[in-house]
Coordinates of C-alpha atoms and ligand atoms in Angstrom, one line a residue:
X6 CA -12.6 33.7 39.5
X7 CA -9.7 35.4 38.8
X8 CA -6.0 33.7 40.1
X9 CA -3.0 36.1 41.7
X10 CA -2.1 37.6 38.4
X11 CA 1.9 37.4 39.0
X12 CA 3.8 37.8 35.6
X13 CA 5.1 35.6 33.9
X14 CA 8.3 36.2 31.8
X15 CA 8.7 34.8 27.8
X16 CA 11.1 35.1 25.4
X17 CA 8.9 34.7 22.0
X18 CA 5.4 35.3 22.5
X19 CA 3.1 34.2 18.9
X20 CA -0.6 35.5 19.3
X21 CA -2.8 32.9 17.0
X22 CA -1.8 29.4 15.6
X23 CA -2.9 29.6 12.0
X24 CA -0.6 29.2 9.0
X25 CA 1.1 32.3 10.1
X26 CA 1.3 31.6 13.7
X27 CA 1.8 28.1 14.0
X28 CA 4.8 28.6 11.5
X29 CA 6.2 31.7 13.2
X30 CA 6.8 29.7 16.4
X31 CA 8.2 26.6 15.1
X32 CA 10.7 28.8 12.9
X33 CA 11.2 31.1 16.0
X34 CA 12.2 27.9 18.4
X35 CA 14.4 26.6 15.7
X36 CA 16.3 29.9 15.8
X37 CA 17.1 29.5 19.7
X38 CA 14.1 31.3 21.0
X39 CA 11.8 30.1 23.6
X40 CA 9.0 30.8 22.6
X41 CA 4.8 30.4 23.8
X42 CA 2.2 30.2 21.7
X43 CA -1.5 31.5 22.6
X44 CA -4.7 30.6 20.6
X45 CA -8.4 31.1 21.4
X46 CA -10.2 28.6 19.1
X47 CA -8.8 25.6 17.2
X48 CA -5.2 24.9 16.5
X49 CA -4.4 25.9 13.1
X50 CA -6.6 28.6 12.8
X51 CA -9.2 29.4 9.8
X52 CA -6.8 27.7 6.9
X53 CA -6.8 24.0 8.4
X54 CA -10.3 24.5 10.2
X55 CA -12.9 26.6 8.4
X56 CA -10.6 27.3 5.7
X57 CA -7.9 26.1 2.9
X58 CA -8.6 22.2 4.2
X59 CA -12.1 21.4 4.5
X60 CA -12.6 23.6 1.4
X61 CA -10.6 21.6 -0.4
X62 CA -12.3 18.2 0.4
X63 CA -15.4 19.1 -0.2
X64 CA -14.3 20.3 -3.3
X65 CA -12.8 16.5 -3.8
X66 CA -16.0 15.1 -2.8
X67 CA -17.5 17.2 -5.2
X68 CA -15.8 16.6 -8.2
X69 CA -15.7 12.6 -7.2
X70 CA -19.4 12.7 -6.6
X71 CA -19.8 14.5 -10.0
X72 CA -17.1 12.5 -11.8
X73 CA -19.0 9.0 -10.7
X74 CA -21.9 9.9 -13.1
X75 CA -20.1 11.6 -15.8
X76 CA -17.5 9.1 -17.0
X77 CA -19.9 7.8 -20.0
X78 CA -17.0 9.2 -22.5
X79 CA -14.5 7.3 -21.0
X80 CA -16.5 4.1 -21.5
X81 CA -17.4 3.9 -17.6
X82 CA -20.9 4.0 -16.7
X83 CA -22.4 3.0 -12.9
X84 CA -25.7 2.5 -11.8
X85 CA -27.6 5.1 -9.4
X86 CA -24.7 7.0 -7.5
X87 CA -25.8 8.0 -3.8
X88 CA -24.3 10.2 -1.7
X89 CA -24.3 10.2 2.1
X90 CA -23.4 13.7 2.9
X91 CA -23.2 13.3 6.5
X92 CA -20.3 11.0 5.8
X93 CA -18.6 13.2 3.5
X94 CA -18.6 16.0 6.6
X95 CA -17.3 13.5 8.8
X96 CA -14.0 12.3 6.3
X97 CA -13.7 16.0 6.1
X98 CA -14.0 16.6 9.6
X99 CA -11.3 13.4 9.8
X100 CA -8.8 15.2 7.3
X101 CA -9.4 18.6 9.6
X102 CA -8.2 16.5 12.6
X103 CA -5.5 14.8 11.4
X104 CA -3.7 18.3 10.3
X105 CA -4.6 20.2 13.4
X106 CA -3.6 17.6 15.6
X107 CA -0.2 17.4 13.6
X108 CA 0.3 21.2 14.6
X109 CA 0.2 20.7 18.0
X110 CA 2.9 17.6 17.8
X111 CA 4.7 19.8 15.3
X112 CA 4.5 22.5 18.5
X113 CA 5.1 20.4 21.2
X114 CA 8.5 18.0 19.2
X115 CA 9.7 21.6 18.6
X116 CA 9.3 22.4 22.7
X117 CA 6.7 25.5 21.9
X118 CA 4.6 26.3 25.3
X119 CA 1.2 26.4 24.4
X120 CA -1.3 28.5 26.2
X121 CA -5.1 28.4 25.7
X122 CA -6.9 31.8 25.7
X123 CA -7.5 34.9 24.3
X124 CA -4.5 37.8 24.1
X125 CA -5.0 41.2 25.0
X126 CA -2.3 43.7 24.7
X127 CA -1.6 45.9 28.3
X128 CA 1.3 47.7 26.3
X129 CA 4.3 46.9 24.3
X130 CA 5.7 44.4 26.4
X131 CA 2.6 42.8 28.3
X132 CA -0.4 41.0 27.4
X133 CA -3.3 39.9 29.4
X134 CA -4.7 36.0 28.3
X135 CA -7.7 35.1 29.2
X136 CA -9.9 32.1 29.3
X137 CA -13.9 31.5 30.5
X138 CA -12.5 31.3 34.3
X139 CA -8.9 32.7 35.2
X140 CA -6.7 36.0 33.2
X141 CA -3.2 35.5 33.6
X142 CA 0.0 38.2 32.6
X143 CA 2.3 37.6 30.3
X144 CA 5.5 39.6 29.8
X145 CA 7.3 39.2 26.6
X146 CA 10.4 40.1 24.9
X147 CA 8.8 39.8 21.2
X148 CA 5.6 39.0 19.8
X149 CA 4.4 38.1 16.9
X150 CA 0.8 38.6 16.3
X151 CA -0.9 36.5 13.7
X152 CA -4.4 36.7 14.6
X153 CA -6.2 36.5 10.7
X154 CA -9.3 37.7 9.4
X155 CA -13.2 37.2 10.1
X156 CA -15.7 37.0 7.1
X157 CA -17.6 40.4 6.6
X158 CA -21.2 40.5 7.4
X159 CA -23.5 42.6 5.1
X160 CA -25.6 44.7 7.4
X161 CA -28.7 43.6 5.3
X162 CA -27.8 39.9 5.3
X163 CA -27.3 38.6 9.1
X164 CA -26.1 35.7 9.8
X165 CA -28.3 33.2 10.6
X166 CA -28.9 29.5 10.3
X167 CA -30.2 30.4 6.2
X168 CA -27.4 33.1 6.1
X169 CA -24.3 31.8 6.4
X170 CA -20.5 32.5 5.8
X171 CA -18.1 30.0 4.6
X172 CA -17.8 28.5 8.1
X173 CA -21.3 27.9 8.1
X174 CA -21.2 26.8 4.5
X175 CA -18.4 24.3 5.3
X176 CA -20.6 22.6 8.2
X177 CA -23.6 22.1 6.3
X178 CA -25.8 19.0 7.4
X179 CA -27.1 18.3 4.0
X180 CA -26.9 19.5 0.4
X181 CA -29.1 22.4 -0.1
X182 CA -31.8 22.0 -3.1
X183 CA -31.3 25.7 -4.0
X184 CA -27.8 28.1 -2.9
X185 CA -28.0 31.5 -3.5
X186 CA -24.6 33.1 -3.4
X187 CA -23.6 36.6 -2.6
X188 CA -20.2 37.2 -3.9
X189 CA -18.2 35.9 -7.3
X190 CA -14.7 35.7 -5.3
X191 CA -12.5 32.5 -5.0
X192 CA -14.3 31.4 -2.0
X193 CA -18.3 31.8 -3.5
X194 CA -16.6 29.7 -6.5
X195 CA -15.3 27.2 -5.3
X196 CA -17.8 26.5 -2.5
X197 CA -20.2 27.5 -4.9
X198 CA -19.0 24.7 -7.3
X199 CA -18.2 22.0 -4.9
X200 CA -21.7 22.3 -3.8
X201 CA -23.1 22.0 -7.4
X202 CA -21.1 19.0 -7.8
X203 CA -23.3 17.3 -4.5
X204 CA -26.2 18.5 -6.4
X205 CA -27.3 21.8 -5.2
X206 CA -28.8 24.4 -7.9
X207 CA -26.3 27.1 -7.3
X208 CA -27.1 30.9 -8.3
X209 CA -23.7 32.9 -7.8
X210 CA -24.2 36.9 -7.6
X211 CA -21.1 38.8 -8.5
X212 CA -21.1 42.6 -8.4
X213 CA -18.5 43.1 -11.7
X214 CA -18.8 42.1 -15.1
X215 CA -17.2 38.7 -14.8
X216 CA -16.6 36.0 -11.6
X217 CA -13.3 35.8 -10.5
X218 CA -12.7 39.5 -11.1
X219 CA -8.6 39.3 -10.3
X220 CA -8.0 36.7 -13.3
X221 CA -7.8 37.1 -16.9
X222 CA -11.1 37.1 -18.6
X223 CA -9.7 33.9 -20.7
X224 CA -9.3 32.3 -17.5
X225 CA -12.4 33.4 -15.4
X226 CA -14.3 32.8 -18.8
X227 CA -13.3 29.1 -18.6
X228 CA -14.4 28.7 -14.9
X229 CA -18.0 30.5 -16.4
X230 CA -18.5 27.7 -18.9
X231 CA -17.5 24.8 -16.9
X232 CA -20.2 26.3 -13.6
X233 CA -23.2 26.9 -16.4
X234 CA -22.3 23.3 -17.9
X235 CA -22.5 21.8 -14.0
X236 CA -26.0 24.2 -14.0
X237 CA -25.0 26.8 -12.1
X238 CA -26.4 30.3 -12.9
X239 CA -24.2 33.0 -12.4
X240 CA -25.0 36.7 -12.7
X241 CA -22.6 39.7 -13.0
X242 CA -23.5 43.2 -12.0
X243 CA -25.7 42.0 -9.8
X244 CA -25.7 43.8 -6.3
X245 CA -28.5 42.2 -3.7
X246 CA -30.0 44.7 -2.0
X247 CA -32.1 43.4 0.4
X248 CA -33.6 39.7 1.8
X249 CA -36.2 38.1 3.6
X250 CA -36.7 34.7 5.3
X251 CA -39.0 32.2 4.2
X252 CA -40.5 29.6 5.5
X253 CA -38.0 27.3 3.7
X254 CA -34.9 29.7 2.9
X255 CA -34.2 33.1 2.1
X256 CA -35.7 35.3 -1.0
X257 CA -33.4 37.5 -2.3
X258 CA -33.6 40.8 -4.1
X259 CA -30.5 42.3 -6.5
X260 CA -30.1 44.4 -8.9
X261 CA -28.9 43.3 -11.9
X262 CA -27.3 45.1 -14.9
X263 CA -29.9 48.0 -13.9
X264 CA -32.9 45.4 -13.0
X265 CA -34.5 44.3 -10.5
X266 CA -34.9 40.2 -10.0
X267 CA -35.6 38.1 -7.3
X268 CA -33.7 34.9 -6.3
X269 CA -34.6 31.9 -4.1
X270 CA -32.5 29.6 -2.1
X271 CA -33.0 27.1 1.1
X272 CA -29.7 28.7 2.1
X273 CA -27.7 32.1 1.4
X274 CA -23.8 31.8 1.4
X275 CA -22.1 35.3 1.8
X276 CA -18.8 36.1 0.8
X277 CA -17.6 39.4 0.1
X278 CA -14.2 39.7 1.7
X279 CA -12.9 39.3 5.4
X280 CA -11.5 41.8 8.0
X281 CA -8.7 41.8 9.8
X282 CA -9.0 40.5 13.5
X283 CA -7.1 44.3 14.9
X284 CA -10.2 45.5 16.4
X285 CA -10.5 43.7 19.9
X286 CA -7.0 43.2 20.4
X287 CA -5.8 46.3 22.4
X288 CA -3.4 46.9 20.0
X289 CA -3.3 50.8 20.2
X290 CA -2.3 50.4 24.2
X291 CA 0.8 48.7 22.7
X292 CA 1.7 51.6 20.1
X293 CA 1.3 49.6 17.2
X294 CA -0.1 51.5 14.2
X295 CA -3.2 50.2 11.9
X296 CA -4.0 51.5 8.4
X297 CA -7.7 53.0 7.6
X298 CA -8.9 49.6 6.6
X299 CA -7.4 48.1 10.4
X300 CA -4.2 46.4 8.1
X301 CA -1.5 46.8 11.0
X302 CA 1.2 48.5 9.0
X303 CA 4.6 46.7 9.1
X304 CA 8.5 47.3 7.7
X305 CA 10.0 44.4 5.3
X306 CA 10.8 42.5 8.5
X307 CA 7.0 42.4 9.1
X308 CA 7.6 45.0 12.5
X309 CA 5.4 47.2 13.4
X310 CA 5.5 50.5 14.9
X311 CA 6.3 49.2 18.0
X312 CA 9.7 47.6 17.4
X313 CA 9.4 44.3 19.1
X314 CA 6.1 43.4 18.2
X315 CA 5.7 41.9 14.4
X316 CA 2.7 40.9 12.4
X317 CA 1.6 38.9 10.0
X318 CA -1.2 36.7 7.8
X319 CA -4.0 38.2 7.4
X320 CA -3.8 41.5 9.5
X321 CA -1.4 43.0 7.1
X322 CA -1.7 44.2 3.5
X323 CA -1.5 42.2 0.7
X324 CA -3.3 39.1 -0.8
X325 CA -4.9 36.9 2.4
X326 CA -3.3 33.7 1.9
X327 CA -2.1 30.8 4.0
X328 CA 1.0 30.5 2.0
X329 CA 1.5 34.5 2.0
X330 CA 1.3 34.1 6.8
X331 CA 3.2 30.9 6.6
X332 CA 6.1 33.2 4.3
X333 CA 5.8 36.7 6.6
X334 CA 5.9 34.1 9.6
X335 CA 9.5 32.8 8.9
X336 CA 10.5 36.3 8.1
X337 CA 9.5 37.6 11.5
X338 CA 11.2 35.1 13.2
X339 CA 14.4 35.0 11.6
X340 CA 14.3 38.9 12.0
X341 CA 13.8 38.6 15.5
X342 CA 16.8 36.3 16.0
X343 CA 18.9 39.0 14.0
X344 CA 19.0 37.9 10.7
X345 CA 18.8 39.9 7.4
X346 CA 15.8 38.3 6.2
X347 CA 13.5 41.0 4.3
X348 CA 9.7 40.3 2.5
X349 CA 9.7 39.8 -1.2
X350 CA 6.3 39.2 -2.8
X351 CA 7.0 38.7 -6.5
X352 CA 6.7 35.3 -6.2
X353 CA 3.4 34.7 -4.1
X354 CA 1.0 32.5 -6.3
X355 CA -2.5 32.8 -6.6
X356 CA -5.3 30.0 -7.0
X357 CA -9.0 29.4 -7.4
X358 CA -9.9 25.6 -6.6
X359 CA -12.1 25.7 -9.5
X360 CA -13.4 23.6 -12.7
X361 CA -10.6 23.7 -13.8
X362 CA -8.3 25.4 -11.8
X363 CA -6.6 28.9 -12.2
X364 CA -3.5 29.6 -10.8
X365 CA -0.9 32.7 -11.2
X366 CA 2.3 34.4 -10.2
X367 CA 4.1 37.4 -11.2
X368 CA 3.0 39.8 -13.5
X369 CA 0.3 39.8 -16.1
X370 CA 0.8 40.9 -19.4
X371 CA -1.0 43.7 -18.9
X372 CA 0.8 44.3 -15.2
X373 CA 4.3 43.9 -17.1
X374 CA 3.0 46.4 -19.7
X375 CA 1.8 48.8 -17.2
X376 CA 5.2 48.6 -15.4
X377 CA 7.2 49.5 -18.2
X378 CA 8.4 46.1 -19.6
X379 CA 8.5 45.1 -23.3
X380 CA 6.6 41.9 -23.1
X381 CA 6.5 38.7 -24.8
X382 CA 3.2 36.4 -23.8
X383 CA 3.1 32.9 -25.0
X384 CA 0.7 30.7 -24.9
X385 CA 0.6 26.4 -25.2
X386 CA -2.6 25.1 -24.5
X387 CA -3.2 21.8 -23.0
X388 CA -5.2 20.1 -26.1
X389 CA -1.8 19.7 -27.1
X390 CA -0.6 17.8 -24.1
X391 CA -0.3 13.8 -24.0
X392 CA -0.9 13.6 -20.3
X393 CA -4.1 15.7 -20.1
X394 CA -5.6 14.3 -23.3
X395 CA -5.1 10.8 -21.0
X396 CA -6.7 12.3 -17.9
X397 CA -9.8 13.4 -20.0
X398 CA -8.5 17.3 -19.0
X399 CA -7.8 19.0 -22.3
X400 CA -9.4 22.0 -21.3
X401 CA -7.6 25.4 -20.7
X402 CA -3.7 26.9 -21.5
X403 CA -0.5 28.1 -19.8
X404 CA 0.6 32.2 -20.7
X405 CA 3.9 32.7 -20.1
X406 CA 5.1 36.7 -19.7
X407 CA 8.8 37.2 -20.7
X408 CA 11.0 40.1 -21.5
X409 CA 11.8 41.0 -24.6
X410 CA 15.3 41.8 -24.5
X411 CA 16.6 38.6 -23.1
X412 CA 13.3 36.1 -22.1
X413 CA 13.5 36.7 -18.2
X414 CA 10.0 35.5 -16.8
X415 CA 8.1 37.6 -15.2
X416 CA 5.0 36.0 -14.6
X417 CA 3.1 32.9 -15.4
X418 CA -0.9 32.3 -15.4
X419 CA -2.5 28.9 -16.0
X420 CA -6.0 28.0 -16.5
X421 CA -6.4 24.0 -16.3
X422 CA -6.3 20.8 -14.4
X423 CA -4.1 20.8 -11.8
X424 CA -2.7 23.9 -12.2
X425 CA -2.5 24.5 -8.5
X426 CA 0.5 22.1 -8.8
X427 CA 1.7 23.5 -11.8
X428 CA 2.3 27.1 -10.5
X429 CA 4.7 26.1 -8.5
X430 CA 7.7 25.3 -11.3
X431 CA 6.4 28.9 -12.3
X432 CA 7.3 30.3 -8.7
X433 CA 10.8 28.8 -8.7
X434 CA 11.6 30.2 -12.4
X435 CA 10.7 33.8 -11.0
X436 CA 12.1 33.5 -7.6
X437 CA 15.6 32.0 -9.3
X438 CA 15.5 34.5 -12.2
X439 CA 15.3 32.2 -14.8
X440 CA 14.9 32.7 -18.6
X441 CA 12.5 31.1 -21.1
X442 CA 15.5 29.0 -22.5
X443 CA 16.2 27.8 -18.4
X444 CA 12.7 26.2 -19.0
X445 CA 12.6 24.6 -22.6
X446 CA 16.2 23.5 -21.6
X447 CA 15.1 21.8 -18.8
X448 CA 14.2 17.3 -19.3
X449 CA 10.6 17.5 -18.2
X450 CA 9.1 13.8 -17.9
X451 CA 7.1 12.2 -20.4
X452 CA 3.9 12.1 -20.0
X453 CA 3.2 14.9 -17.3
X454 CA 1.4 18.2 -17.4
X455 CA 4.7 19.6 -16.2
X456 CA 5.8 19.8 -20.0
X457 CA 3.2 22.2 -20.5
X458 CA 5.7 24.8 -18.6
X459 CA 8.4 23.7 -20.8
X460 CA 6.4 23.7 -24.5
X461 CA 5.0 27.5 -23.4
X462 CA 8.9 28.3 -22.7
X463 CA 9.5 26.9 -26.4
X464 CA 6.6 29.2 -27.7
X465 CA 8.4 31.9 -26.1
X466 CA 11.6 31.3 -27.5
X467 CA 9.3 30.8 -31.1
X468 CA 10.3 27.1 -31.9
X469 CA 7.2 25.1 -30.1
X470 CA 7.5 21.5 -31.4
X471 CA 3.7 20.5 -30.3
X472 CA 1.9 23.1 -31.6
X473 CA 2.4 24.9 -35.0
X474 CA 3.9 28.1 -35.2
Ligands
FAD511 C1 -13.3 29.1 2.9 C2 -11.8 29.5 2.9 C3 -11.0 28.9 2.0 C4 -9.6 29.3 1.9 N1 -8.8 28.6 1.0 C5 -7.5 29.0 0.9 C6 -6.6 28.4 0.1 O1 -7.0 27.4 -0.7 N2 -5.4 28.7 0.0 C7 -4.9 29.8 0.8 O2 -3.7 30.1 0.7 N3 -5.7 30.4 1.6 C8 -7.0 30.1 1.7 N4 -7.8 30.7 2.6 C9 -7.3 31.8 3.4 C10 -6.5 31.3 4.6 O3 -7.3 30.5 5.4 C11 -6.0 32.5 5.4 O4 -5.2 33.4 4.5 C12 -5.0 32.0 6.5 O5 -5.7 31.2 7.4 C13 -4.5 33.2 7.3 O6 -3.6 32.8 8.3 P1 -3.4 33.6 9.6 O7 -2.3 32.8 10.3 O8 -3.1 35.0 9.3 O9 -4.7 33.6 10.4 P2 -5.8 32.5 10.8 O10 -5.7 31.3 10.0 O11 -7.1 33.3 10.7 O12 -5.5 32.2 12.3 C14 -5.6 33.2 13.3 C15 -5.8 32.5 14.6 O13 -5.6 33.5 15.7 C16 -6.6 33.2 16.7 N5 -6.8 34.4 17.5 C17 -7.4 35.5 17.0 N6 -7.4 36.5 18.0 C18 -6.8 35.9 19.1 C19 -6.5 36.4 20.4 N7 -6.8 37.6 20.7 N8 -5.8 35.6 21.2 C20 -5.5 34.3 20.8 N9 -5.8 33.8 19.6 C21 -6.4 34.6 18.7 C22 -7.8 32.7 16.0 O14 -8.6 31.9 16.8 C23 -7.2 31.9 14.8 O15 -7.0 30.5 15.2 C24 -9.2 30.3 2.7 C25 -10.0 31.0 3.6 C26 -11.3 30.6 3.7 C27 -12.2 31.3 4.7

């Protein structure tokens, strides 16, 4: 049935509630605007659903799981360790709840309309949003559209209930004896690792010559030896070609290094990028402009071609990260209530969840190089570290790029435990323009992994006190 369709009028209109959406319409109402909010699926889109969240806890569970049995060198041994997986999906699930429930109180304290349905744009100032039963017209001033990515599906590997993406990969009912995994990127690792952690025999495939292909090699290396350690075989220039379905899984066929071999798992994860969600959207009725790969092209104010329609997250250019939409969202929004707000990526940091953890901002070396810079890179490891040595995490080092001339940093890459944390000291010292000496200058508290930043800043400066020269 479809209800007289008469207009209704907004101010604000956000298409999607992810980390870009959800964001964009809080910072938009607490700019003045009034603004409505329209989402399809789940509140919070893929990042605290299928995404960034659950990942994470499984990964948690993983390395608790894993951790439990492993703790001989530490003096702590337990009897048999069992694992009720169908209660590890349901604290995930619990954690999942808790945030996306938050968004909608976060909507709703910030007096955000929230409509339920899926957004199709009529023309630059209209969209249609409609649900199973009724469509309804909405005419808006501005709009911000922030409607993320879907994983790609190989045309030879379709999904199934043995094929799965992350999604599926995340709502597994049990641990899978054997996981093959298409794809070497952050998301194969790290679900690829959690699951070895719950005991699965993982095989990751990764088309280049190492996993992890936008990290160092130091770094990805590390990641390597800590996944063959936890059994996982990984192989590099391998490209599957082609599968079939068994009675118990899914045989797989790749090319590797030139060769053919065959690999076996009881389920197939793929994950070989994502796509923007531009396609279905009725975009091109509202004038706004996508790029060959269907990126929607956008100004530093994240605008498109259509002047009062923004976009952000996933649909536009550039590295697809929750903390990258939640960043473009606030931009949008304060552009929209006139302010001279403009993007600025070189401080967006990057991280793998992995064993142990890589994290990045700002230019390599190689980037600095590249880009004209004379360089210095420094590097402290974390052997030399009270506070990881204590935490049984000695593994792994901070590389800090400066410039020559007077020690500005330009970038910072860490490969170790908790460096997801770490980066983010990293991220203030480039976004603030500071200098090496700012960071070896600067009290950090004794014993914390935070000193790391600090002793890499005194290698810089060529007078480390923990390490000899
Ligand atoms: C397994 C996995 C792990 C990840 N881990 C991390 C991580 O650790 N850190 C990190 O930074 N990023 C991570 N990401 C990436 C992160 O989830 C995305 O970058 C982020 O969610 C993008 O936010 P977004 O707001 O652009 O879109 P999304 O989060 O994709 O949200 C888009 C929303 O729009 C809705 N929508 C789409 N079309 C319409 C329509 N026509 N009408 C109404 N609603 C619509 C969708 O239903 C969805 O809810 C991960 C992704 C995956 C898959």
């Amino acid at each position: 049935m479809v209800v007289g369709d008469f207009p209704e009028e907004v101010d604000t209109l956000v298409v999607g509630s992810g980390p870009g959406g959800y964001v964009a319409a809080i910072r938009a109402a607490q700019l003045g605007q009034k603004v409505t909010i329209v989402e399809k699926e789940n509140m919070g889109g893929v990042c605290l659903n299928v995404g960034c969240i659950p990942s994470k806890a499984l990964i948690e569970a993983g390395h608790r799981y894993h951790d439990a049995g492993n703790s001989d060198d530490m003096g702590i041994s337990v009897g048999e360790v069992n694992l009720d997986f169908s209660k590890v999906q349901k604290w995930k699930q619990s954690v999942v709840e808790k945030l996306t429930g938050g968004v909608e109180g976060l909507l709703k304290g910030n007096e955000v309309d929230i409509v339920r349905g899926e957004a199709y744009f009529v023309d630059d100032t209209t969209v249609k949003i409609m649900d199973e039963k009724t469509s309804q017209t909405y005419k808006f001033k501005n709009c911000i559209v922030a409607t993320g990515s879907s994983p790609i599906e190989l045309p030879k590997f379709k999904w199934s209930d043995k094929v799965v993406s992350s999604t599926g990969a995340l709502a597994l009912k049990e641990v899978p004896e054997k996981m093959v995994v298409i794809g070497g990127g952050y998301i194969g690792v790290e679900l690829g690792s959690a699951y070895a952690n719950l005991g699965a025999e993982v095989t990751i495939l990764e088309g280049t010559k190492q996993i992890l292909p936008g990290f160092e090699k130091q770094m990805s290396q590390l990641v390597s030896r800590r996944l063959k350690k936890a059994g996982v075989t990984i192989k590099t220039e391998a490209f599957a070609q082609e599968m079939e379905e068994t009675e118990n899984g899914v045989k797989v066929k790749a090319e590797v290094k030139g060769k053919e071999e065959e690999f076996e798992g009881n389920v197939l994860l793929v994950t070989v990028g994502r796509r923007p969600n531009t396609d279905e959207l009725g975009l091109e009725q509202a004038g706004v402009e996508l790029d060959d790969k269907g990126f929607v092209t956008i100004d530093k104010q994240c605008r498109t071609s259509s002047s009062n329609i923004y976009a952000i997250g996933d649909i536009v250019a550039g590295p697809a990260l929750a903390h990258k939409a939640s960043y473009e969202a606030k931009v949008a929004a304060e552009a929209i209530s006139g302010e001279a707000a403009e993007i600025d990526y070189t401080a967006i940091p990057e991280v793998v969840f992995s064993g142990p953890e890589l994290a990045s901002v700002g230019l390599t070396e190689k980037e600095a190089k590249d880009q004209g810079y004379d360089v210095v890179a420094s590097k402290f490891p974390f052997q030399a570290n009270g506070r990881a040595l204590s935490l049984n995490e000695s593994e792994g080092f901070m590389k800090m790029v400066t410039r020559k001339e007077d020690g500005l940093v330009l970038g910072v890459q860490i490969a170790g435990h908790n460096a997801s944390d770490m980066i983010s000291e990293a991220c203030v010292a480039i976004e603030a323009g500071m200098t090496a000496e700012d960071l070896a200058l600067t009290i950090h508290a004794h014993p914390s992994l935070g000193e790391i930043t600090m002793e890499t800043a005194e290698v810089a400066l060529g007078m480390p006190v923990h390490i000899v020269k």
